[in-house]
PDB file of C-alpha atoms in Angstrom:
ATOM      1  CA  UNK A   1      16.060  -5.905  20.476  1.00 58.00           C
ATOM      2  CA  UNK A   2      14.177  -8.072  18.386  1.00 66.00           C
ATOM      3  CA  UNK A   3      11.535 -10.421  20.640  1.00 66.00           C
ATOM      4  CA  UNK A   4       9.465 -10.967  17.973  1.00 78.00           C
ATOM      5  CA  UNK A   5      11.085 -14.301  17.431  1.00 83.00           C
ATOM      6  CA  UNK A   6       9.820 -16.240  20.236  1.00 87.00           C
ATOM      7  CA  UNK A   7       5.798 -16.467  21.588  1.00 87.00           C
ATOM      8  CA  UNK A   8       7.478 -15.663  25.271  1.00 87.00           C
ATOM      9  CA  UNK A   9       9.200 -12.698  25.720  1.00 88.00           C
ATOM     10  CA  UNK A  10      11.001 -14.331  29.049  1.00 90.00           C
ATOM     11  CA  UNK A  11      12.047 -16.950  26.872  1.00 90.00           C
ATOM     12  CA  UNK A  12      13.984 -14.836  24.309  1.00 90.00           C
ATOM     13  CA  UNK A  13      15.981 -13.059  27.217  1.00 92.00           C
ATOM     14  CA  UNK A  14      16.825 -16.538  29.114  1.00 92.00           C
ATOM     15  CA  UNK A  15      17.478 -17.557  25.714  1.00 93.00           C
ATOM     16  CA  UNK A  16      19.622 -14.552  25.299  1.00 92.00           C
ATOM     17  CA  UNK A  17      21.059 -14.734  28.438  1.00 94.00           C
ATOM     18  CA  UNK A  18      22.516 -18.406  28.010  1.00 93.00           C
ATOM     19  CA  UNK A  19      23.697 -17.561  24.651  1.00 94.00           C
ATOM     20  CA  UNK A  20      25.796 -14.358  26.494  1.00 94.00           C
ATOM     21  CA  UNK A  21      27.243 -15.926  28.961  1.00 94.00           C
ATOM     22  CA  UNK A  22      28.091 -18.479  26.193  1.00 92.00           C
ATOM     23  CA  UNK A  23      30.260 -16.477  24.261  1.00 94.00           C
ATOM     24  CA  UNK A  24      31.822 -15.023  27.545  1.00 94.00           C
ATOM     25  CA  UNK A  25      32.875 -18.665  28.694  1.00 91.00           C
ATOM     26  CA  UNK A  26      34.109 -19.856  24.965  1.00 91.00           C
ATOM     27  CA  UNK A  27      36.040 -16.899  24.734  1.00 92.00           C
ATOM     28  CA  UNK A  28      37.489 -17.497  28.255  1.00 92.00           C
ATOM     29  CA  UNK A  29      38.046 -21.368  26.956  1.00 88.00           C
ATOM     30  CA  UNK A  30      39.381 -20.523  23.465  1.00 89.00           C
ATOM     31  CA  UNK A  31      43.000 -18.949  25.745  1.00 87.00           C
ATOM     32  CA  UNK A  32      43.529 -22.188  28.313  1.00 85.00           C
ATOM     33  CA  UNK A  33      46.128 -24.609  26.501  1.00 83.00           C
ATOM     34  CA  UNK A  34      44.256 -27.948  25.483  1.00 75.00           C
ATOM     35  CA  UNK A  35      46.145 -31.117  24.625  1.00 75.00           C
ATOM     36  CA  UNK A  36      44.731 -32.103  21.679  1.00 77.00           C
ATOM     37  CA  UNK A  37      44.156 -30.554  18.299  1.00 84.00           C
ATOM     38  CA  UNK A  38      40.601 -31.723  17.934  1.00 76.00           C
ATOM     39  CA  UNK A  39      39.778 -29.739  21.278  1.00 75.00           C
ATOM     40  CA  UNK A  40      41.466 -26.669  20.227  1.00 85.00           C
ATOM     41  CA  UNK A  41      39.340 -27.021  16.538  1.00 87.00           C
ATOM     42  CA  UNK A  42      35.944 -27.712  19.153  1.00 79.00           C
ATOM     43  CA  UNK A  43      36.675 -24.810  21.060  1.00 85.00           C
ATOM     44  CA  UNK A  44      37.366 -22.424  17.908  1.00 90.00           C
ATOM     45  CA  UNK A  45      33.947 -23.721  16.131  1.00 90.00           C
ATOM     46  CA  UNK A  46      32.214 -23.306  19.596  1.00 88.00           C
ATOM     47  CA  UNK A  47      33.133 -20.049  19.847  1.00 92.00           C
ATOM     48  CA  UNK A  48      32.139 -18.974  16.455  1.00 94.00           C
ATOM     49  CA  UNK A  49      28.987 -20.360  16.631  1.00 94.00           C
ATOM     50  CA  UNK A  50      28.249 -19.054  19.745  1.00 94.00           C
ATOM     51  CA  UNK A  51      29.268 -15.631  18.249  1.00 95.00           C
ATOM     52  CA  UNK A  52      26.972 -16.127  15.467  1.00 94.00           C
ATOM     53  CA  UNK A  53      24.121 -17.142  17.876  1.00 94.00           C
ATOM     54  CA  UNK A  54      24.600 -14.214  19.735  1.00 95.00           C
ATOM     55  CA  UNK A  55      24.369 -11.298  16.641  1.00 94.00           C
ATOM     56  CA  UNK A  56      20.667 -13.768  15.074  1.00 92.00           C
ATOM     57  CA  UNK A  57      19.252 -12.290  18.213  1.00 90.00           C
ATOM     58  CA  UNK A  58      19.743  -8.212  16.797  1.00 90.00           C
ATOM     59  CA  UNK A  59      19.742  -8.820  13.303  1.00 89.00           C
ATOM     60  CA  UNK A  60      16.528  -9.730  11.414  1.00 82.00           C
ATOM     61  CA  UNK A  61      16.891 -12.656   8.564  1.00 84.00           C
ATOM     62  CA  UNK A  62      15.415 -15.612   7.298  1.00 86.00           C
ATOM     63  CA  UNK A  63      18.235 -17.242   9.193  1.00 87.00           C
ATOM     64  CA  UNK A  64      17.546 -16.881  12.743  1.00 88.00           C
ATOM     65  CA  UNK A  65      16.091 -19.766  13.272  1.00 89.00           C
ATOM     66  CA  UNK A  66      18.372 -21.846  11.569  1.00 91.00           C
ATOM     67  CA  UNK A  67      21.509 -20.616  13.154  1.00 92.00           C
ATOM     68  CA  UNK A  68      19.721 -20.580  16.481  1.00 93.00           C
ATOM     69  CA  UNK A  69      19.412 -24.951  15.658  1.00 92.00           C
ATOM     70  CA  UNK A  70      22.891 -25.071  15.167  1.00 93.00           C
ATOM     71  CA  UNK A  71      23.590 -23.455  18.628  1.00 93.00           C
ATOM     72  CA  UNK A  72      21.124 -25.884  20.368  1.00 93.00           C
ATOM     73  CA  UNK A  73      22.394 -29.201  18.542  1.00 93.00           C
ATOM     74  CA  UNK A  74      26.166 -28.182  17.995  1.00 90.00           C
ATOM     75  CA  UNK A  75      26.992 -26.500  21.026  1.00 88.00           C
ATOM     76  CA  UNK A  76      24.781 -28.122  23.443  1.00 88.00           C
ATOM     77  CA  UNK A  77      24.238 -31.211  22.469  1.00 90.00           C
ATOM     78  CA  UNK A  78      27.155 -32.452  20.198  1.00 89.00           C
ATOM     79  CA  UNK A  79      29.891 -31.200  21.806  1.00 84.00           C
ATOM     80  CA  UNK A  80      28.979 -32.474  25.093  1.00 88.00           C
ATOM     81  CA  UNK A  81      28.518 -35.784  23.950  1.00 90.00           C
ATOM     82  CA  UNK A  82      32.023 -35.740  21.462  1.00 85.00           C
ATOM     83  CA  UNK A  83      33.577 -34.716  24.772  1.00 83.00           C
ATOM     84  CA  UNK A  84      31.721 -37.719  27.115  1.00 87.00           C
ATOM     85  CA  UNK A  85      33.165 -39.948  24.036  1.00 88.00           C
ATOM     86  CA  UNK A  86      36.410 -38.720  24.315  1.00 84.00           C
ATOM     87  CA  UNK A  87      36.965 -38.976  27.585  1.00 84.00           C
ATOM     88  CA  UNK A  88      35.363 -43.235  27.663  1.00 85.00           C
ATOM     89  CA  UNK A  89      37.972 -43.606  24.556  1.00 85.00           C
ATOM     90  CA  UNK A  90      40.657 -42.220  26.080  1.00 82.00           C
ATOM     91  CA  UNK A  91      39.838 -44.439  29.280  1.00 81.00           C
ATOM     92  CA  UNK A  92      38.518 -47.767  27.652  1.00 85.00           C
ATOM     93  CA  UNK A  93      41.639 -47.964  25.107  1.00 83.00           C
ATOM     94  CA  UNK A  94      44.089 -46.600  26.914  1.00 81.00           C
ATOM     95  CA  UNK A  95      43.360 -47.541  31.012  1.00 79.00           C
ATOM     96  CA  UNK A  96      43.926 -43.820  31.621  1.00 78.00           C
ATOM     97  CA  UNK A  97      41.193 -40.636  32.272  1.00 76.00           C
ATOM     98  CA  UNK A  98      42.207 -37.829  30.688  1.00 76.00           C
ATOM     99  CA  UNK A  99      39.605 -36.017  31.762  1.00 77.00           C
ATOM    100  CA  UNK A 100      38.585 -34.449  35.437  1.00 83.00           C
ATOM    101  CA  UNK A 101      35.559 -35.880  36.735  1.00 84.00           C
ATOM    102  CA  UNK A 102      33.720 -33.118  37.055  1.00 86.00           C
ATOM    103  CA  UNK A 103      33.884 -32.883  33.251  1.00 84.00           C
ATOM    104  CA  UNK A 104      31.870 -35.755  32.660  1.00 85.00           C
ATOM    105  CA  UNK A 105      29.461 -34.515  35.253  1.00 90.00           C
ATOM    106  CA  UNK A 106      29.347 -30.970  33.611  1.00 88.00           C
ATOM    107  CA  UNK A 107      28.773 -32.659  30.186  1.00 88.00           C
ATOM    108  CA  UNK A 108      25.820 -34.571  31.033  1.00 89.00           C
ATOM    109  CA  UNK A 109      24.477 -31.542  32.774  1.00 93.00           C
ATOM    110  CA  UNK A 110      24.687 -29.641  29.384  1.00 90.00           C
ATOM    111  CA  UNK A 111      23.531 -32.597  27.659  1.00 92.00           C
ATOM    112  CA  UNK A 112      20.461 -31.967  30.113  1.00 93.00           C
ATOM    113  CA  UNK A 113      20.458 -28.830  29.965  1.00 92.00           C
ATOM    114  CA  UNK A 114      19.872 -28.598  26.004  1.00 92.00           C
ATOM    115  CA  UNK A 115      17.732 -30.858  25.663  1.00 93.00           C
ATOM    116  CA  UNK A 116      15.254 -28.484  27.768  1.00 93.00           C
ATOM    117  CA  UNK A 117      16.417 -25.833  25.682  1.00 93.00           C
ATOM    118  CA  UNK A 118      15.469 -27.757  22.788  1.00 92.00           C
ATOM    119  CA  UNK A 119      11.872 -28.143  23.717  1.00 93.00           C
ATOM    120  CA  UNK A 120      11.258 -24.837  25.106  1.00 92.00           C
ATOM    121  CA  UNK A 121      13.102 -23.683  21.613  1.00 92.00           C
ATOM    122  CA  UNK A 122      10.294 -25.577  19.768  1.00 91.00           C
ATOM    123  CA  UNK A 123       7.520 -24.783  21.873  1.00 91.00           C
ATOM    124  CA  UNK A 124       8.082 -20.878  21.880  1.00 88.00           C
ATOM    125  CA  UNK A 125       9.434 -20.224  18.473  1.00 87.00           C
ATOM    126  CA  UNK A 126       7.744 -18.003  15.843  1.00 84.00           C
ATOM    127  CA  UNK A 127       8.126 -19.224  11.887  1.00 76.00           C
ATOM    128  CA  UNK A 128       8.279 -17.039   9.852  1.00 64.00           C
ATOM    129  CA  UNK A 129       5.188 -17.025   6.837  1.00 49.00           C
TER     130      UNK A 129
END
């Protein structure tokens, strides 16, 4: 494994970690029905970014980095927040929640969540020269 990438060692296998268990949940998403279309294209780019995320950490290119922004801002911050939109659309214009409750709970949690990431992403990370 490569853990030259990050100043922390513990930080690139939490890092790791979250990005593992990641893929394991999109993958387990990508096969539950959804009922719209721009879910099911969500779920499809989640999971292939998370994929992508998850190979950075054993390959070594000038893209690392990069790809490992994408993961933060995409996966843990955008798609949270397109779903918390969704969900306040869905209720403000139509009068009905689509959504479980819990969902908007767990999507400020990731919101959250990444955002930590984010600074303990920036605080540990090794540019390259």
């Amino acid at each position: 494994m490569r853990t030259e990438l990050f100043r922390n060692k513990i930080f690139f296998y939490i890092f790791l970690f979250i990005v593992g268990i990641d893929v394991a949940a999109s993958l387990i998403q990508i096969s539950r029905p959804a009922g719209s279309i721009g879910i099911i294209i969500f779920k499809i780019l989640k999971l292939l970014v998370c994929l992508l995320a998850f190979v950075m950490f054993f390959i070594k290119t000038k893209l690392n980095h990069p790809v490992f922004k994408i993961y933060i801002y995409f996966v843990g911050l955008l798609f949270p927040i397109f779903l918390l939109f969704y969900g306040l659309k869905e209720f403000i214009m139509y009068g009905i929640s689509v959504l479980r409750i819990e969902t908007y709970f767990e999507s400020g949690f990731a919101v959250l969540f990444a955002f930590v990431l984010l600074i303990f992403y920036n605080k540990f990370k090794i540019e390259a020269s």
